[in-house]
């Protein structure tokens, strides 16, 4: 269960500080997927704060690229080895337990062909694409961050819980994002022709 995974990560944090390197090592593959899922949560509203999606999208791209390569994400050494205050980090993670716990009752292992090792690389590549879509500087346009965030969230929880149905829903979310962005581009092109003609 997602909430149990996050709780186990919290319980593995000992002492007053922890480095990002140690946290990522303790999280493992599922932990990196969980970070991607949590990074989507701020965008599940129609309009997001401009600029935030670029930062969070870049983080998702880095994490999902690392998942594709089956290694820790590349980050500067000074960031990986910077001490984090465990007493401030734990409450944030505890809040995440409540948020992801709401999805637990819908998830179950099924359609395993979409979550096997070869498909995990394909799924990770799709996550990279989703992160790039989230990075698009369209935060003031309704749903321009929400649609890709939903696709990423569904795909990441599907990968974590070996739930092929959620993986498929994540793919559908990415397809809808491309369609939505294509429609925006078409409307912008038509509007530009109308204004300048």
PDB file of C-alpha atoms in Angstrom:
ATOM      1  CA  UNK A   1       0.000   0.000   0.000  1.00  0.00           C
ATOM      2  CA  UNK A   2       1.206   3.503  -0.803  1.00  0.00           C
ATOM      3  CA  UNK A   3       0.652   4.779   2.714  1.00  0.00           C
ATOM      4  CA  UNK A   4       2.618   1.844   4.169  1.00  0.00           C
ATOM      5  CA  UNK A   5       5.505   2.534   1.787  1.00  0.00           C
ATOM      6  CA  UNK A   6       5.694   6.172   2.834  1.00  0.00           C
ATOM      7  CA  UNK A   7       5.390   5.228   6.519  1.00  0.00           C
ATOM      8  CA  UNK A   8       8.287   2.779   6.168  1.00  0.00           C
ATOM      9  CA  UNK A   9      10.413   5.544   4.606  1.00  0.00           C
ATOM     10  CA  UNK A  10       9.611   7.828   7.547  1.00  0.00           C
ATOM     11  CA  UNK A  11      10.480   5.085  10.048  1.00  0.00           C
ATOM     12  CA  UNK A  12      13.856   4.577   8.353  1.00  0.00           C
ATOM     13  CA  UNK A  13      14.881   8.175   9.112  1.00  0.00           C
ATOM     14  CA  UNK A  14      16.974   8.212  12.281  1.00  0.00           C
ATOM     15  CA  UNK A  15      18.850  11.081  13.912  1.00  0.00           C
ATOM     16  CA  UNK A  16      18.453  14.833  13.561  1.00  0.00           C
ATOM     17  CA  UNK A  17      19.594  15.065   9.936  1.00  0.00           C
ATOM     18  CA  UNK A  18      19.654  12.992   6.766  1.00  0.00           C
ATOM     19  CA  UNK A  19      21.215  13.676   3.375  1.00  0.00           C
ATOM     20  CA  UNK A  20      19.227  13.571   0.173  1.00  0.00           C
ATOM     21  CA  UNK A  21      21.581  10.827  -1.075  1.00  0.00           C
ATOM     22  CA  UNK A  22      20.751   8.577   1.896  1.00  0.00           C
ATOM     23  CA  UNK A  23      17.046   9.347   1.602  1.00  0.00           C
ATOM     24  CA  UNK A  24      16.996   8.402  -2.085  1.00  0.00           C
ATOM     25  CA  UNK A  25      18.998   5.243  -1.374  1.00  0.00           C
ATOM     26  CA  UNK A  26      16.499   4.237   1.313  1.00  0.00           C
ATOM     27  CA  UNK A  27      13.555   5.062  -0.900  1.00  0.00           C
ATOM     28  CA  UNK A  28      14.707   2.906  -3.794  1.00  0.00           C
ATOM     29  CA  UNK A  29      12.739   2.664  -7.034  1.00  0.00           C
ATOM     30  CA  UNK A  30       9.322   2.816  -5.361  1.00  0.00           C
ATOM     31  CA  UNK A  31      10.398   5.833  -3.347  1.00  0.00           C
ATOM     32  CA  UNK A  32      11.410   7.760  -6.452  1.00  0.00           C
ATOM     33  CA  UNK A  33       8.049   6.929  -8.009  1.00  0.00           C
ATOM     34  CA  UNK A  34       6.375   8.126  -4.822  1.00  0.00           C
ATOM     35  CA  UNK A  35       8.238  11.448  -5.040  1.00  0.00           C
ATOM     36  CA  UNK A  36       6.993  11.816  -8.641  1.00  0.00           C
ATOM     37  CA  UNK A  37       3.430  11.151  -7.475  1.00  0.00           C
ATOM     38  CA  UNK A  38       3.649  13.651  -4.615  1.00  0.00           C
ATOM     39  CA  UNK A  39       5.103  16.283  -6.988  1.00  0.00           C
ATOM     40  CA  UNK A  40       1.860  16.082  -9.003  1.00  0.00           C
ATOM     41  CA  UNK A  41      -0.453  16.873  -6.102  1.00  0.00           C
ATOM     42  CA  UNK A  42      -0.144  20.711  -6.230  1.00  0.00           C
ATOM     43  CA  UNK A  43      -1.422  20.689  -9.828  1.00  0.00           C
ATOM     44  CA  UNK A  44      -4.705  18.888  -9.246  1.00  0.00           C
ATOM     45  CA  UNK A  45      -6.480  22.248  -9.430  1.00  0.00           C
ATOM     46  CA  UNK A  46      -7.489  23.987 -12.696  1.00  0.00           C
ATOM     47  CA  UNK A  47      -4.932  26.825 -12.499  1.00  0.00           C
ATOM     48  CA  UNK A  48      -1.502  26.502 -10.868  1.00  0.00           C
ATOM     49  CA  UNK A  49       1.062  29.071  -9.782  1.00  0.00           C
ATOM     50  CA  UNK A  50       3.193  30.054 -12.797  1.00  0.00           C
ATOM     51  CA  UNK A  51       6.745  28.683 -12.736  1.00  0.00           C
ATOM     52  CA  UNK A  52       6.116  25.946 -10.174  1.00  0.00           C
ATOM     53  CA  UNK A  53       5.235  23.386 -12.830  1.00  0.00           C
ATOM     54  CA  UNK A  54       8.594  23.981 -14.539  1.00  0.00           C
ATOM     55  CA  UNK A  55      10.519  23.170 -11.357  1.00  0.00           C
ATOM     56  CA  UNK A  56       8.409  20.153 -10.396  1.00  0.00           C
ATOM     57  CA  UNK A  57       8.313  18.920 -13.989  1.00  0.00           C
ATOM     58  CA  UNK A  58      12.117  19.054 -14.139  1.00  0.00           C
ATOM     59  CA  UNK A  59      12.318  17.010 -10.918  1.00  0.00           C
ATOM     60  CA  UNK A  60       9.972  14.402 -12.417  1.00  0.00           C
ATOM     61  CA  UNK A  61      12.076  14.290 -15.603  1.00  0.00           C
ATOM     62  CA  UNK A  62      15.272  13.707 -13.585  1.00  0.00           C
ATOM     63  CA  UNK A  63      13.694  11.028 -11.395  1.00  0.00           C
ATOM     64  CA  UNK A  64      11.994   9.173 -14.237  1.00  0.00           C
ATOM     65  CA  UNK A  65      15.205   9.311 -16.314  1.00  0.00           C
ATOM     66  CA  UNK A  66      17.002   7.714 -13.372  1.00  0.00           C
ATOM     67  CA  UNK A  67      14.296   5.040 -13.217  1.00  0.00           C
ATOM     68  CA  UNK A  68      14.756   4.390 -16.946  1.00  0.00           C
ATOM     69  CA  UNK A  69      18.529   4.011 -16.418  1.00  0.00           C
ATOM     70  CA  UNK A  70      17.983   2.010 -13.179  1.00  0.00           C
ATOM     71  CA  UNK A  71      20.188   4.293 -11.056  1.00  0.00           C
ATOM     72  CA  UNK A  72      19.983   7.172  -8.604  1.00  0.00           C
ATOM     73  CA  UNK A  73      18.998  10.479 -10.210  1.00  0.00           C
ATOM     74  CA  UNK A  74      21.841  12.776 -11.215  1.00  0.00           C
ATOM     75  CA  UNK A  75      22.067  15.775  -8.938  1.00  0.00           C
ATOM     76  CA  UNK A  76      25.042  17.960  -7.974  1.00  0.00           C
ATOM     77  CA  UNK A  77      27.077  16.387  -5.145  1.00  0.00           C
ATOM     78  CA  UNK A  78      26.603  19.389  -2.864  1.00  0.00           C
ATOM     79  CA  UNK A  79      22.813  18.910  -3.135  1.00  0.00           C
ATOM     80  CA  UNK A  80      22.953  15.124  -2.658  1.00  0.00           C
ATOM     81  CA  UNK A  81      25.153  15.453   0.443  1.00  0.00           C
ATOM     82  CA  UNK A  82      23.433  18.460   2.017  1.00  0.00           C
ATOM     83  CA  UNK A  83      22.072  17.723   5.508  1.00  0.00           C
ATOM     84  CA  UNK A  84      18.275  17.922   5.739  1.00  0.00           C
ATOM     85  CA  UNK A  85      16.502  18.614   9.025  1.00  0.00           C
ATOM     86  CA  UNK A  86      14.747  15.335   9.802  1.00  0.00           C
ATOM     87  CA  UNK A  87      12.437  17.035  12.323  1.00  0.00           C
ATOM     88  CA  UNK A  88      11.036  19.258   9.560  1.00  0.00           C
ATOM     89  CA  UNK A  89      11.034  16.555   6.888  1.00  0.00           C
ATOM     90  CA  UNK A  90       9.037  13.969   8.841  1.00  0.00           C
ATOM     91  CA  UNK A  91       5.861  16.104   9.292  1.00  0.00           C
ATOM     92  CA  UNK A  92       5.783  16.818   5.541  1.00  0.00           C
ATOM     93  CA  UNK A  93       6.047  13.098   4.794  1.00  0.00           C
ATOM     94  CA  UNK A  94       3.357  12.319   7.385  1.00  0.00           C
ATOM     95  CA  UNK A  95       0.976  14.660   5.533  1.00  0.00           C
ATOM     96  CA  UNK A  96       1.769  12.742   2.362  1.00  0.00           C
ATOM     97  CA  UNK A  97       0.675   9.515   4.076  1.00  0.00           C
ATOM     98  CA  UNK A  98      -2.853  10.867   4.382  1.00  0.00           C
ATOM     99  CA  UNK A  99      -2.973  12.069   0.782  1.00  0.00           C
ATOM    100  CA  UNK A 100      -1.727   8.908  -0.888  1.00  0.00           C
ATOM    101  CA  UNK A 101      -3.702   6.713   1.505  1.00  0.00           C
ATOM    102  CA  UNK A 102      -6.905   7.754  -0.263  1.00  0.00           C
ATOM    103  CA  UNK A 103      -5.772   5.861  -3.368  1.00  0.00           C
ATOM    104  CA  UNK A 104      -4.954   2.627  -1.543  1.00  0.00           C
ATOM    105  CA  UNK A 105      -8.447   1.127  -1.702  1.00  0.00           C
ATOM    106  CA  UNK A 106      -8.578   1.394  -5.510  1.00  0.00           C
ATOM    107  CA  UNK A 107      -5.193  -0.179  -6.216  1.00  0.00           C
ATOM    108  CA  UNK A 108      -4.428  -3.884  -6.584  1.00  0.00           C
ATOM    109  CA  UNK A 109      -1.986  -6.027  -8.575  1.00  0.00           C
ATOM    110  CA  UNK A 110      -3.577  -6.788 -11.965  1.00  0.00           C
ATOM    111  CA  UNK A 111      -2.710  -6.840 -15.656  1.00  0.00           C
ATOM    112  CA  UNK A 112       0.881  -7.554 -14.645  1.00  0.00           C
ATOM    113  CA  UNK A 113       2.094  -7.534 -18.258  1.00  0.00           C
ATOM    114  CA  UNK A 114       2.059  -3.731 -18.136  1.00  0.00           C
ATOM    115  CA  UNK A 115       4.261  -3.601 -15.032  1.00  0.00           C
ATOM    116  CA  UNK A 116       6.950  -6.232 -15.748  1.00  0.00           C
ATOM    117  CA  UNK A 117      10.635  -5.300 -15.944  1.00  0.00           C
ATOM    118  CA  UNK A 118      10.748  -4.624 -19.734  1.00  0.00           C
ATOM    119  CA  UNK A 119       7.589  -2.507 -19.536  1.00  0.00           C
ATOM    120  CA  UNK A 120       8.941  -0.556 -16.562  1.00  0.00           C
ATOM    121  CA  UNK A 121      11.511   1.018 -18.892  1.00  0.00           C
ATOM    122  CA  UNK A 122       8.757   1.965 -21.339  1.00  0.00           C
ATOM    123  CA  UNK A 123       6.660   3.340 -18.465  1.00  0.00           C
ATOM    124  CA  UNK A 124       9.650   5.347 -17.212  1.00  0.00           C
ATOM    125  CA  UNK A 125      10.159   6.825 -20.695  1.00  0.00           C
ATOM    126  CA  UNK A 126       6.496   7.869 -20.745  1.00  0.00           C
ATOM    127  CA  UNK A 127       7.013   9.500 -17.323  1.00  0.00           C
ATOM    128  CA  UNK A 128       9.907  11.517 -18.759  1.00  0.00           C
ATOM    129  CA  UNK A 129       7.570  12.686 -21.512  1.00  0.00           C
ATOM    130  CA  UNK A 130       4.902  13.556 -18.927  1.00  0.00           C
ATOM    131  CA  UNK A 131       7.392  15.604 -16.928  1.00  0.00           C
ATOM    132  CA  UNK A 132       8.308  17.542 -20.076  1.00  0.00           C
ATOM    133  CA  UNK A 133       4.614  18.209 -20.735  1.00  0.00           C
ATOM    134  CA  UNK A 134       4.209  19.448 -17.148  1.00  0.00           C
ATOM    135  CA  UNK A 135       7.145  21.825 -17.650  1.00  0.00           C
ATOM    136  CA  UNK A 136       5.322  23.674 -20.434  1.00  0.00           C
ATOM    137  CA  UNK A 137       4.942  27.329 -19.312  1.00  0.00           C
ATOM    138  CA  UNK A 138       1.145  27.365 -19.574  1.00  0.00           C
ATOM    139  CA  UNK A 139       0.226  27.645 -15.878  1.00  0.00           C
ATOM    140  CA  UNK A 140      -2.335  30.426 -16.415  1.00  0.00           C
ATOM    141  CA  UNK A 141      -4.321  28.347 -18.928  1.00  0.00           C
ATOM    142  CA  UNK A 142      -6.952  26.227 -17.127  1.00  0.00           C
ATOM    143  CA  UNK A 143      -6.084  22.514 -16.825  1.00  0.00           C
ATOM    144  CA  UNK A 144      -2.752  22.912 -18.665  1.00  0.00           C
ATOM    145  CA  UNK A 145      -0.957  21.603 -15.564  1.00  0.00           C
ATOM    146  CA  UNK A 146      -3.808  19.468 -14.247  1.00  0.00           C
ATOM    147  CA  UNK A 147      -4.126  17.170 -17.276  1.00  0.00           C
ATOM    148  CA  UNK A 148      -0.440  16.099 -17.411  1.00  0.00           C
ATOM    149  CA  UNK A 149      -0.285  15.870 -13.594  1.00  0.00           C
ATOM    150  CA  UNK A 150      -3.218  13.430 -13.529  1.00  0.00           C
ATOM    151  CA  UNK A 151      -1.540  11.271 -16.187  1.00  0.00           C
ATOM    152  CA  UNK A 152       1.744  11.227 -14.256  1.00  0.00           C
ATOM    153  CA  UNK A 153       0.002  10.475 -10.952  1.00  0.00           C
ATOM    154  CA  UNK A 154      -1.989   7.546 -12.381  1.00  0.00           C
ATOM    155  CA  UNK A 155       1.064   6.101 -14.106  1.00  0.00           C
ATOM    156  CA  UNK A 156       3.347   6.369 -11.068  1.00  0.00           C
ATOM    157  CA  UNK A 157       0.899   4.745  -8.646  1.00  0.00           C
ATOM    158  CA  UNK A 158       0.212   2.029 -11.228  1.00  0.00           C
ATOM    159  CA  UNK A 159       3.940   1.313 -11.498  1.00  0.00           C
ATOM    160  CA  UNK A 160       4.382   1.275  -7.717  1.00  0.00           C
ATOM    161  CA  UNK A 161       1.472  -1.035  -7.024  1.00  0.00           C
ATOM    162  CA  UNK A 162       1.883  -3.223 -10.146  1.00  0.00           C
ATOM    163  CA  UNK A 163      -1.604  -2.162 -11.224  1.00  0.00           C
ATOM    164  CA  UNK A 164      -1.833  -2.353 -15.015  1.00  0.00           C
ATOM    165  CA  UNK A 165      -5.240  -0.663 -15.027  1.00  0.00           C
ATOM    166  CA  UNK A 166      -3.758   2.484 -13.490  1.00  0.00           C
ATOM    167  CA  UNK A 167      -0.790   2.279 -15.886  1.00  0.00           C
ATOM    168  CA  UNK A 168      -3.238   2.233 -18.800  1.00  0.00           C
ATOM    169  CA  UNK A 169      -5.148   5.144 -17.294  1.00  0.00           C
ATOM    170  CA  UNK A 170      -1.837   6.987 -17.002  1.00  0.00           C
ATOM    171  CA  UNK A 171      -1.172   6.399 -20.705  1.00  0.00           C
ATOM    172  CA  UNK A 172      -4.646   7.688 -21.477  1.00  0.00           C
ATOM    173  CA  UNK A 173      -3.920  10.793 -19.396  1.00  0.00           C
ATOM    174  CA  UNK A 174      -0.772  11.445 -21.448  1.00  0.00           C
ATOM    175  CA  UNK A 175      -2.671  11.007 -24.717  1.00  0.00           C
ATOM    176  CA  UNK A 176      -5.356  13.439 -23.533  1.00  0.00           C
ATOM    177  CA  UNK A 177      -2.609  15.902 -22.581  1.00  0.00           C
ATOM    178  CA  UNK A 178      -1.155  15.784 -26.097  1.00  0.00           C
ATOM    179  CA  UNK A 179      -4.639  16.240 -27.580  1.00  0.00           C
ATOM    180  CA  UNK A 180      -5.365  19.159 -25.225  1.00  0.00           C
ATOM    181  CA  UNK A 181      -2.040  20.868 -25.958  1.00  0.00           C
ATOM    182  CA  UNK A 182      -2.594  20.268 -29.688  1.00  0.00           C
ATOM    183  CA  UNK A 183      -6.016  21.919 -29.446  1.00  0.00           C
ATOM    184  CA  UNK A 184      -4.477  24.904 -27.624  1.00  0.00           C
ATOM    185  CA  UNK A 185      -1.797  25.220 -30.299  1.00  0.00           C
ATOM    186  CA  UNK A 186      -4.415  25.039 -33.066  1.00  0.00           C
ATOM    187  CA  UNK A 187      -6.594  27.698 -31.408  1.00  0.00           C
ATOM    188  CA  UNK A 188      -3.544  29.931 -30.964  1.00  0.00           C
ATOM    189  CA  UNK A 189      -2.656  29.480 -34.647  1.00  0.00           C
ATOM    190  CA  UNK A 190      -6.231  30.214 -35.792  1.00  0.00           C
ATOM    191  CA  UNK A 191      -6.402  33.236 -33.460  1.00  0.00           C
ATOM    192  CA  UNK A 192      -3.063  34.526 -34.740  1.00  0.00           C
ATOM    193  CA  UNK A 193      -4.184  34.224 -38.352  1.00  0.00           C
ATOM    194  CA  UNK A 194      -7.422  36.042 -37.527  1.00  0.00           C
ATOM    195  CA  UNK A 195      -5.650  38.907 -35.750  1.00  0.00           C
ATOM    196  CA  UNK A 196      -2.952  39.409 -38.375  1.00  0.00           C
ATOM    197  CA  UNK A 197      -5.061  38.762 -41.483  1.00  0.00           C
TER     198      UNK A 197
END
